[in-house]
PDB file of C-alpha atoms in Angstrom:
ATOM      1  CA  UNK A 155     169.452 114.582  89.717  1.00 80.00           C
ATOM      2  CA  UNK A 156     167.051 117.184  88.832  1.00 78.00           C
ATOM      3  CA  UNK A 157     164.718 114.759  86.441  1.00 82.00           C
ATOM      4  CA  UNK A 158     164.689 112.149  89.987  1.00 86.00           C
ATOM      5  CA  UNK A 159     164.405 115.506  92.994  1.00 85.00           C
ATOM      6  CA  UNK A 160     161.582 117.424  90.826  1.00 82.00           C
ATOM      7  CA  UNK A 161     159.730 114.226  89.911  1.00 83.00           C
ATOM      8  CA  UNK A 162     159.626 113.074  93.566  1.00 85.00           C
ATOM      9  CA  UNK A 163     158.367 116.379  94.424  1.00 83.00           C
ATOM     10  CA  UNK A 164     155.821 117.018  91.847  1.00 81.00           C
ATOM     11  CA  UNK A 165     154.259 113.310  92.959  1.00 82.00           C
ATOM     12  CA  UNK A 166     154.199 114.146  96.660  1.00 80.00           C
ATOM     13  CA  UNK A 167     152.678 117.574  96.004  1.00 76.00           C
ATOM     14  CA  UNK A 168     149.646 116.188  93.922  1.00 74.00           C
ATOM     15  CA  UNK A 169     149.377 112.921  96.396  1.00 73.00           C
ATOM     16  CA  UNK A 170     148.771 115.221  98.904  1.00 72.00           C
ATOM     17  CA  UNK A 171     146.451 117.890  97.482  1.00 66.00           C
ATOM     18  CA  UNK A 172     145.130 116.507  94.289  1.00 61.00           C
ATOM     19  CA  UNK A 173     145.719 119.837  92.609  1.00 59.00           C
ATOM     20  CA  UNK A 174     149.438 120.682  93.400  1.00 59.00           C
ATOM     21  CA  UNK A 175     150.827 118.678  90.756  1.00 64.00           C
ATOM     22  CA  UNK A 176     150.433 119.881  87.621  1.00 66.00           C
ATOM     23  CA  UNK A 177     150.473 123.370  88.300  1.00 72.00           C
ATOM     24  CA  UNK A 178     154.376 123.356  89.797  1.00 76.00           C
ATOM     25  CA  UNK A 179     155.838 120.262  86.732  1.00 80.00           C
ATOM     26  CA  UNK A 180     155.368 122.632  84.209  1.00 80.00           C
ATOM     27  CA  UNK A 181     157.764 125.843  85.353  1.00 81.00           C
ATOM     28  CA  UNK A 182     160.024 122.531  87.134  1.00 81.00           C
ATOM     29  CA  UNK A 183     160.271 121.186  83.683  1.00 83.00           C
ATOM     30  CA  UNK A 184     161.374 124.574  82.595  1.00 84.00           C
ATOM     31  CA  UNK A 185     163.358 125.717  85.351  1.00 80.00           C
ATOM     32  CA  UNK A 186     165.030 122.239  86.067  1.00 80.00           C
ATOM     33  CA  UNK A 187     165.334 120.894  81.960  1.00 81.00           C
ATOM     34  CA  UNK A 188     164.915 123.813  80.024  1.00 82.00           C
ATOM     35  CA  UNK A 189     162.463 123.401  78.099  1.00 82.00           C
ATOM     36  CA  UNK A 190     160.001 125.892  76.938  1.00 80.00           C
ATOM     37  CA  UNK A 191     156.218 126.372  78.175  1.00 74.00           C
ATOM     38  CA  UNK A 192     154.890 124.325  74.794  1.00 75.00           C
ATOM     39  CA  UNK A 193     157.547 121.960  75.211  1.00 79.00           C
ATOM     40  CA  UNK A 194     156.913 121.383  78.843  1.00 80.00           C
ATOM     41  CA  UNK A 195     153.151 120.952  78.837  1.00 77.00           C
ATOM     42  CA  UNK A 196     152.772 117.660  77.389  1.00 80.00           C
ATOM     43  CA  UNK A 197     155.833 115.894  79.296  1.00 83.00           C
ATOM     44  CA  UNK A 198     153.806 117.515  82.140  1.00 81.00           C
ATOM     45  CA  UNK A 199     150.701 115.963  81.326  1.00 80.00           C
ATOM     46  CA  UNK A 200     152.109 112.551  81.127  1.00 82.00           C
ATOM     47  CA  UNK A 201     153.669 112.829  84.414  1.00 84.00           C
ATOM     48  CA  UNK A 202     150.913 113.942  85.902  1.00 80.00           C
ATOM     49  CA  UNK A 203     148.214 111.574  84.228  1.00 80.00           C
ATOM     50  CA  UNK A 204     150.288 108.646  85.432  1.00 81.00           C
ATOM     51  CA  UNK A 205     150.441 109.522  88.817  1.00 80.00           C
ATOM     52  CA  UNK A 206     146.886 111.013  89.263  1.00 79.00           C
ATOM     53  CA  UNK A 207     145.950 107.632  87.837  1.00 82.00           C
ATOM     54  CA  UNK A 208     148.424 105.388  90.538  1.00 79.00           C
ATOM     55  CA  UNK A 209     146.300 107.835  93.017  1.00 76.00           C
ATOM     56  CA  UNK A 210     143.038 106.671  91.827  1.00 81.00           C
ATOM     57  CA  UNK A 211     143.906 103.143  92.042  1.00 81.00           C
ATOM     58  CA  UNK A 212     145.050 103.548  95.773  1.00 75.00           C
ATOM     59  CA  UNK A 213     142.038 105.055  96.567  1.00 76.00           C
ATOM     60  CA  UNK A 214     139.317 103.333  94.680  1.00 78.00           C
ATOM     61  CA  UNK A 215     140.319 100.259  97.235  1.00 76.00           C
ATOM     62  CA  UNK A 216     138.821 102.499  99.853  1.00 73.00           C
ATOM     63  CA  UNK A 217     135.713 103.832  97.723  1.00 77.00           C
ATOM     64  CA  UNK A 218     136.930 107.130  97.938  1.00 78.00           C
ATOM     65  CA  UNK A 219     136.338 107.933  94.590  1.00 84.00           C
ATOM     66  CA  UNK A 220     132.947 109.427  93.003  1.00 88.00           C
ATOM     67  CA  UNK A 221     133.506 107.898  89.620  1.00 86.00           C
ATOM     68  CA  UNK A 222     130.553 108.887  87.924  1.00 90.00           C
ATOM     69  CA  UNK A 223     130.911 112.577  88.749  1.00 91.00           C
ATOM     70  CA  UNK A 224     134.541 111.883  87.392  1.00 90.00           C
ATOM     71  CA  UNK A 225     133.923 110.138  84.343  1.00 92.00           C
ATOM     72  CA  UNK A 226     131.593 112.868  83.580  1.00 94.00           C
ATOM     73  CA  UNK A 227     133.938 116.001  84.540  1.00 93.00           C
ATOM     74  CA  UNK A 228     136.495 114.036  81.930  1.00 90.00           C
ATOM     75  CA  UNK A 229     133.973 113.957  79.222  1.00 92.00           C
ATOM     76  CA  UNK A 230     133.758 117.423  79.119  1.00 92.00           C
ATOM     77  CA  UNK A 231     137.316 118.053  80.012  1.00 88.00           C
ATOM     78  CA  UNK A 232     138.277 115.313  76.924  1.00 84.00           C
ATOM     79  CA  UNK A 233     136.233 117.785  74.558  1.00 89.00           C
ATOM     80  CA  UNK A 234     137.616 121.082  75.585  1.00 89.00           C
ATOM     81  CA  UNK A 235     141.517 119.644  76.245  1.00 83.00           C
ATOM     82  CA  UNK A 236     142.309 119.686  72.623  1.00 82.00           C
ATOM     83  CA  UNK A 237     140.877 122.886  71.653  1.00 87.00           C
ATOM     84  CA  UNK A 238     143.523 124.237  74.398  1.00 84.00           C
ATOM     85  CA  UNK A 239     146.328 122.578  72.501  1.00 78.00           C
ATOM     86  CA  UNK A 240     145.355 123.728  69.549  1.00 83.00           C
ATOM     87  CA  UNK A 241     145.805 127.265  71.022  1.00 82.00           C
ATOM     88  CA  UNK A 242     149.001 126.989  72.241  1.00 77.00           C
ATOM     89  CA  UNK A 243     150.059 126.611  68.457  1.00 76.00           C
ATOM     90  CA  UNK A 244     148.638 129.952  67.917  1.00 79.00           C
ATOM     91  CA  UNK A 245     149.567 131.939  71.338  1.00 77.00           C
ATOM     92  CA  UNK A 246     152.787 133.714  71.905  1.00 79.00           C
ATOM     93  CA  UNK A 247     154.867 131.992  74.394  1.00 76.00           C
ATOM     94  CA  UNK A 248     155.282 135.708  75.997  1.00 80.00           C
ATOM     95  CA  UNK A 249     151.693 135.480  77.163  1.00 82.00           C
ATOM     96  CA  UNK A 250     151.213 132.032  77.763  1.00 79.00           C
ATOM     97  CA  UNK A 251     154.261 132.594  80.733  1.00 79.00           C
ATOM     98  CA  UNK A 252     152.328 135.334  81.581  1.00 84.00           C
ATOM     99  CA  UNK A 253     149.296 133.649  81.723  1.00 82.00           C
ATOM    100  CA  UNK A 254     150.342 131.061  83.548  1.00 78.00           C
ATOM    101  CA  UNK A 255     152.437 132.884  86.422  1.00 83.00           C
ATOM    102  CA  UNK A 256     148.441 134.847  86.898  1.00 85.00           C
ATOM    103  CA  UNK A 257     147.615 131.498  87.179  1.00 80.00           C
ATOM    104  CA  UNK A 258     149.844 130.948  90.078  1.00 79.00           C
ATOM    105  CA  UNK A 259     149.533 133.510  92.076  1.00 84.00           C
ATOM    106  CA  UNK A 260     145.704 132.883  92.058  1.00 82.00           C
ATOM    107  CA  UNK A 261     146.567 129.373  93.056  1.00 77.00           C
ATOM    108  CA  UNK A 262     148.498 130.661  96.150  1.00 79.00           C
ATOM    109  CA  UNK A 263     145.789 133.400  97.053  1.00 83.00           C
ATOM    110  CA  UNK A 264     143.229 130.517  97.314  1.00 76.00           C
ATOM    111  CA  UNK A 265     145.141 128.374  99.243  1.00 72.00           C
ATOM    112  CA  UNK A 266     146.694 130.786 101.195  1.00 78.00           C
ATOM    113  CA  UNK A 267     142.866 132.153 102.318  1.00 76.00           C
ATOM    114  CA  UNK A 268     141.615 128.592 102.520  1.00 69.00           C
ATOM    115  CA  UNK A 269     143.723 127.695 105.802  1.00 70.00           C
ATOM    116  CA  UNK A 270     142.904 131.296 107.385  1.00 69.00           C
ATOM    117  CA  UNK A 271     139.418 130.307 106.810  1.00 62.00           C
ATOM    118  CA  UNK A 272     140.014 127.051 108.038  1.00 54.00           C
ATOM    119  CA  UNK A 273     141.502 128.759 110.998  1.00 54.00           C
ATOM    120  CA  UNK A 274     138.979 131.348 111.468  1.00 55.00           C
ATOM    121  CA  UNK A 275     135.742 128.685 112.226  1.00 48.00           C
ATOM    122  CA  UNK A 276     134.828 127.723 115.389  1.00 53.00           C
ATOM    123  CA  UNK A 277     135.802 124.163 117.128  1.00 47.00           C
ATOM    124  CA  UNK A 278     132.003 123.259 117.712  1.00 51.00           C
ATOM    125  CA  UNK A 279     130.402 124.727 114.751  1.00 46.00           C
ATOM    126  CA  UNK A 280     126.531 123.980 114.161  1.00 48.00           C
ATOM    127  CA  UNK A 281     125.361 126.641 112.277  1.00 48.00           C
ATOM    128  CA  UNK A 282     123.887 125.219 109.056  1.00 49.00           C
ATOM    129  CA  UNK A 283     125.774 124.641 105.629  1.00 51.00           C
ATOM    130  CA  UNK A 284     124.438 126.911 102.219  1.00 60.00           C
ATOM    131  CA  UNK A 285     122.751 125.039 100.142  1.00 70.00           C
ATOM    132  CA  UNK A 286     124.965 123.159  97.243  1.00 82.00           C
ATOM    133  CA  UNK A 287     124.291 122.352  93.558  1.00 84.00           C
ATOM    134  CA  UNK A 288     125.723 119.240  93.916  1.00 86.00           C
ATOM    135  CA  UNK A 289     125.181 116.518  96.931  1.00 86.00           C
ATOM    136  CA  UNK A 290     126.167 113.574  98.396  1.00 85.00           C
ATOM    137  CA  UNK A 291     123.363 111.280  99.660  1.00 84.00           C
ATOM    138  CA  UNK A 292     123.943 110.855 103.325  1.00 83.00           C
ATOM    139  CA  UNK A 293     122.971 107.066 102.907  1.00 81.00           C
ATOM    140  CA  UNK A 294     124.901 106.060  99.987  1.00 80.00           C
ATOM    141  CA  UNK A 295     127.727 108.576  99.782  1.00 78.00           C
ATOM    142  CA  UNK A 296     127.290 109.452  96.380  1.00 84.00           C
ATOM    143  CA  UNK A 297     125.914 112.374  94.265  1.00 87.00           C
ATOM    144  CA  UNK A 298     122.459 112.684  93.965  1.00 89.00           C
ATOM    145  CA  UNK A 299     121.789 113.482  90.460  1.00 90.00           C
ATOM    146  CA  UNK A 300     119.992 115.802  88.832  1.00 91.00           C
ATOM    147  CA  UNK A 301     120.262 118.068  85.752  1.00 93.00           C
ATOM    148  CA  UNK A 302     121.772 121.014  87.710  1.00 91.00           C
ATOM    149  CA  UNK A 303     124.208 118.467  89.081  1.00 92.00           C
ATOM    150  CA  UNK A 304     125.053 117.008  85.754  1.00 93.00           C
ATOM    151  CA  UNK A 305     125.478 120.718  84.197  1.00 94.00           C
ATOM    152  CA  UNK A 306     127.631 121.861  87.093  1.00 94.00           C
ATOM    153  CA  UNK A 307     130.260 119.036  86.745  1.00 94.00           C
ATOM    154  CA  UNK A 308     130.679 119.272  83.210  1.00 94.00           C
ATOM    155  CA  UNK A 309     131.002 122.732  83.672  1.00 93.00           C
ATOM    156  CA  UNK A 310     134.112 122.335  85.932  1.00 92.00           C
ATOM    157  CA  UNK A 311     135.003 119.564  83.867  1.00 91.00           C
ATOM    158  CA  UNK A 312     135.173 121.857  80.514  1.00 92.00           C
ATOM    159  CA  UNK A 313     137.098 124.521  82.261  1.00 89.00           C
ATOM    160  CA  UNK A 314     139.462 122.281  83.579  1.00 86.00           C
ATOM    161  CA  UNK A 315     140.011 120.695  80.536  1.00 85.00           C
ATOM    162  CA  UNK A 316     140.868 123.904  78.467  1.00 88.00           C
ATOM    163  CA  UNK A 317     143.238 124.692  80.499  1.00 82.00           C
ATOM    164  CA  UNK A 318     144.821 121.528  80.629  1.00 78.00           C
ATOM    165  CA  UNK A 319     145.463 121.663  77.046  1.00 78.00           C
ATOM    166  CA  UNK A 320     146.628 125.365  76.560  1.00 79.00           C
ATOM    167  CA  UNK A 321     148.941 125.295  80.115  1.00 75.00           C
ATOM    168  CA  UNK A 322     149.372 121.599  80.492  1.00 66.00           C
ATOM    169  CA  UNK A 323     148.335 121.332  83.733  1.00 69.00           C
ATOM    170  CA  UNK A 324     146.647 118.828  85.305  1.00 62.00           C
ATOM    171  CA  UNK A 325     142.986 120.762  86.144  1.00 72.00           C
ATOM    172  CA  UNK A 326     143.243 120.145  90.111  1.00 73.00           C
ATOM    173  CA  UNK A 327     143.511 123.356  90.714  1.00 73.00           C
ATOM    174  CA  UNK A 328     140.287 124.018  89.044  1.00 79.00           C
ATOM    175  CA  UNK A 329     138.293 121.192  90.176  1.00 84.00           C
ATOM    176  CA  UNK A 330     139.414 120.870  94.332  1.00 80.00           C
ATOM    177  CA  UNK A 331     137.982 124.180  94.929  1.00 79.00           C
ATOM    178  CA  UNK A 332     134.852 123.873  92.651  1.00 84.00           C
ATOM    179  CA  UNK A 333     133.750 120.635  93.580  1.00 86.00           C
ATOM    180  CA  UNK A 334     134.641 121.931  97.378  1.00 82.00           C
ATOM    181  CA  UNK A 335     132.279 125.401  96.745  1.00 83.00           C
ATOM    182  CA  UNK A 336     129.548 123.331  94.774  1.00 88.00           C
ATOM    183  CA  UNK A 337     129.032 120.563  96.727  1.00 88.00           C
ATOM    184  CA  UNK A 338     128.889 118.866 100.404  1.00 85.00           C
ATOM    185  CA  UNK A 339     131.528 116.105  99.269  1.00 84.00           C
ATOM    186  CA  UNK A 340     134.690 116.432 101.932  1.00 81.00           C
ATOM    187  CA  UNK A 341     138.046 116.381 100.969  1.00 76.00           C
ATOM    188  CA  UNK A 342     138.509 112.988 100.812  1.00 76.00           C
ATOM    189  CA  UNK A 343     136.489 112.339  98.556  1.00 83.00           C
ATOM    190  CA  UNK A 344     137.132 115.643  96.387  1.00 84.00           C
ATOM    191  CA  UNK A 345     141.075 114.504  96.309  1.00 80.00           C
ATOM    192  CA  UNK A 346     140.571 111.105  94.789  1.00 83.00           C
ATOM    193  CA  UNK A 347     137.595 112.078  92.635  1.00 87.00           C
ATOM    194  CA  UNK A 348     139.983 115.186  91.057  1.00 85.00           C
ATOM    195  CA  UNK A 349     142.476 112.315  89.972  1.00 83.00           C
ATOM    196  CA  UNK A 350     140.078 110.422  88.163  1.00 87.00           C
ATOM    197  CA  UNK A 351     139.244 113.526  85.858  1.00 86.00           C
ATOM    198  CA  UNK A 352     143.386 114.874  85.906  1.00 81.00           C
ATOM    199  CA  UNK A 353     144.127 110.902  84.653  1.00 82.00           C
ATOM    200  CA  UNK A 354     141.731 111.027  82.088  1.00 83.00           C
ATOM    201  CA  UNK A 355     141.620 114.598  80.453  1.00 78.00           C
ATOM    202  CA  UNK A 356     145.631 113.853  80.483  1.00 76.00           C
ATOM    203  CA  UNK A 357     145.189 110.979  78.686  1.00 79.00           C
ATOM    204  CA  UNK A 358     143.312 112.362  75.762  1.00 73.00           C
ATOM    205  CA  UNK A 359     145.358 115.807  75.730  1.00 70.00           C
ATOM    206  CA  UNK A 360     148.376 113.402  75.448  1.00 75.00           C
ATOM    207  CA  UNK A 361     147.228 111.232  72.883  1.00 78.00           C
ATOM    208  CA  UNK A 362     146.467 114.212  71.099  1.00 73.00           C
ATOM    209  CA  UNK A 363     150.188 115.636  71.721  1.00 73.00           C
ATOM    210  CA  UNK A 364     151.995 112.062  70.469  1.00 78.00           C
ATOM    211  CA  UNK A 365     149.403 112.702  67.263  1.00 77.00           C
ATOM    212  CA  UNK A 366     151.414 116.019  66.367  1.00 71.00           C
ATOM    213  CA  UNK A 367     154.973 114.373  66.727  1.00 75.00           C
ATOM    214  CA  UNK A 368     155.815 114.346  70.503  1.00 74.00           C
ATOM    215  CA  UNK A 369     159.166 112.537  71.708  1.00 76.00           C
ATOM    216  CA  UNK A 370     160.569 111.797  75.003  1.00 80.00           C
ATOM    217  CA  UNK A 371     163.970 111.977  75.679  1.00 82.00           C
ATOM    218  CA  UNK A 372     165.534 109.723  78.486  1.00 84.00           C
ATOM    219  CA  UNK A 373     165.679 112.353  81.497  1.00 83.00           C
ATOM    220  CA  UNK A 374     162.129 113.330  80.876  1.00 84.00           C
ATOM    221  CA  UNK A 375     160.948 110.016  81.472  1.00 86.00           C
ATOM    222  CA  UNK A 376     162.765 109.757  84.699  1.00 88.00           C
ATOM    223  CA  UNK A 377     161.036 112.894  85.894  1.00 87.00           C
ATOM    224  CA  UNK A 378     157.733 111.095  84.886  1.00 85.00           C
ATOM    225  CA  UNK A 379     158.830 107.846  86.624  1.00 87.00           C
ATOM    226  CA  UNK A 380     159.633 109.461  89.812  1.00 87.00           C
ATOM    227  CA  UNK A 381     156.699 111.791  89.544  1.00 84.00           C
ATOM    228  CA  UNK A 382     154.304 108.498  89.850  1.00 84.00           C
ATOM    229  CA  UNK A 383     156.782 107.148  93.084  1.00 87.00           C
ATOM    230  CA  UNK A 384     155.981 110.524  94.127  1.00 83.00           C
ATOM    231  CA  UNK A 385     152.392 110.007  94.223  1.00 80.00           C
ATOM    232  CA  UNK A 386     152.395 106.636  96.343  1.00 80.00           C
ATOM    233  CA  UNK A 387     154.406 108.590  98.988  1.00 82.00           C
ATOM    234  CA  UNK A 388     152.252 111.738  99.203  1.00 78.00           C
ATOM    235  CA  UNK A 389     148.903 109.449  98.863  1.00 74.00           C
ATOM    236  CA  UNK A 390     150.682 107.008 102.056  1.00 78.00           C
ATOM    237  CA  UNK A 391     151.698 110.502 104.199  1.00 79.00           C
ATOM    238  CA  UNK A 392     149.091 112.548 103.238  1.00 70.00           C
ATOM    239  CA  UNK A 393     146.396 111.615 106.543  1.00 71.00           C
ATOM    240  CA  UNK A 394     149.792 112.860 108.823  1.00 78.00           C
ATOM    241  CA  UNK A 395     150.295 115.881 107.432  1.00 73.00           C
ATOM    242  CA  UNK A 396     147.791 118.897 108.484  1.00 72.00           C
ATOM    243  CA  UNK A 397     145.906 120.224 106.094  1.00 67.00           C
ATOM    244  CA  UNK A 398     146.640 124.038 106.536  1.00 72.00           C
ATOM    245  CA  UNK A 399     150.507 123.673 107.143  1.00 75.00           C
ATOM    246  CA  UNK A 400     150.810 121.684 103.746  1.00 71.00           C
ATOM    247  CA  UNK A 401     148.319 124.467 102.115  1.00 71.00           C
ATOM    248  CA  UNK A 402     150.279 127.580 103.200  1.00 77.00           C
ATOM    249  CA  UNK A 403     153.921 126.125 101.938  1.00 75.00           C
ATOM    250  CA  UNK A 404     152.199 125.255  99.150  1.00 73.00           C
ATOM    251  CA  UNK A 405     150.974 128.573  98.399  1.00 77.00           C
ATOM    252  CA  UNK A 406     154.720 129.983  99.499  1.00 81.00           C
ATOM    253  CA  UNK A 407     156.021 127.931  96.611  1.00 76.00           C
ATOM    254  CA  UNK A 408     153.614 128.895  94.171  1.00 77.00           C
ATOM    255  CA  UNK A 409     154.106 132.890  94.644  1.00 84.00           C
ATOM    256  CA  UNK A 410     157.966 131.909  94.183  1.00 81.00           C
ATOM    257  CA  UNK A 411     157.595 129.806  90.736  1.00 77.00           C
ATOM    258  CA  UNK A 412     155.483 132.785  89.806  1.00 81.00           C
ATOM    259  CA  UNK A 413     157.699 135.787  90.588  1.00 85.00           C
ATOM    260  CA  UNK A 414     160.524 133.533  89.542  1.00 79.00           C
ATOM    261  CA  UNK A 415     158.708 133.169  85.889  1.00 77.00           C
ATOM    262  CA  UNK A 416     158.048 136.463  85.523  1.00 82.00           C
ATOM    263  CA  UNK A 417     161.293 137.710  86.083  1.00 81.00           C
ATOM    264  CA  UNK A 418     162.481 135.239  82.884  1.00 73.00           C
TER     265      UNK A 418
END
């Protein structure tokens, strides 16, 4: 019951946000299967590589996806993801918990002041946008590239990567707010482009995980099973759900996995 309820969860949070889903299978793999943080991370990974990558197949149907800011993002992320594993060999599992609940709360914070900002701008806006590093052609739709745009993304790439190795989650969280900050791209195209990279940085974290022994037991693959049925459901409700509501409960239940790991 807990592999199936957490799974199901975990996919519907990162359908819907593209950066919710790694962040919250980690502490549910601990809380719910008790596992440790270094245990946890790679059964994380998997789970949510599979169903950031049932994501981007939804919404590469639609064009959605900017797959050449992507594929580089995961270039850089696929270099710096196994120098993150590598530290988790080394770290104390005291700090790493402690690490990652920081990470949490600074989750929540963001999301938490992203929907008052939301809130806070006018209904008829027209004063003009800041310039951004990165932008979208307003012909095409894609990037238009140039070597401040190619530095940028593998700079969020490489960040997000690293992290993904040493806390085993998914990078979301890094790259939805950068790519939102750096460039003009909306959200829909920011979602689906963030599950390209989380699909393929998880792929070569895990590869490199299964190369230092990793098994799966039975239960863990049902939380990864359900965590991809997850993802179809959050990816199908996602356009009826506002933004902010989903944002703020988000944020609620971030601050509580934090608290609640810091307490252990």
């Amino acid at each position: 019951m807990w592999a199936v309820s957490l799974g199901l969860i975990i996919g519907l949070s990162l359908g819907l946000t593209g950066a919710g889903g790694g962040i919250l299978a980690v502490p549910a793999l601990m809380f719910g299967l008790g596992l440790t943080l270094p245990q946890a991370a790679p059964i994380a990974l998997i789970a949510v590589g599979a169903a950031a990558l049932v994501g981007v197949l939804q919404a590469l149907r639609d064009g959605k996806v900017r797959y050449k800011a992507a594929a580089v993002m995961a270039v850089a992320g696929g270099i710096t993801s196994p120098l993150g594993l590598w530290a988790t060999h080394f770290a104390d599992p005291y700090w790493l918990n402690i690490c990652f609940a920081v990470v949490l709360f600074l989750v929540a914070l963001r999301m938490w002041h992203q929907t008052r900002k939301q809130q806070s701008l006018p209904m008829n806006d027209t004063s003009p946008l800041p310039a951004k590093v990165c932008v979208l052609s307003p012909t095409s739709g894609k990037f238009i590239w140039t070597l401040a745009t190619a530095i940028t993304l593998a700079g969020i790439g490489a960040v997000a990567g690293f992290f993904t190795g040493l806390l085993g989650i998914g990078g979301g969280f890094i790259i939805v707010p950068a790519l939102a900050y750096f460039s003009n791209a909306k959200m829909d195209n920011i979602v689906p482009t963030s599950l390209m990279v989380i699909a393929l940085v998880s792929a070569t974290t895990v590869v490199s995980a299964f190369s230092h022994g990793l098994a799966i037991t039975a239960p863990q693959w049902l939380f990864i099973s359900c965590t991809m049925l997850g993802m179809v459901g959050g990816r199908l409700i996602a356009p009826r759900i506002p933004a902010p509501l989903w944002q703020r409960l988000f944020a609620v239940v971030c601050t509580i996995v934090a608290v609640v790991l810091l307490a252990r």
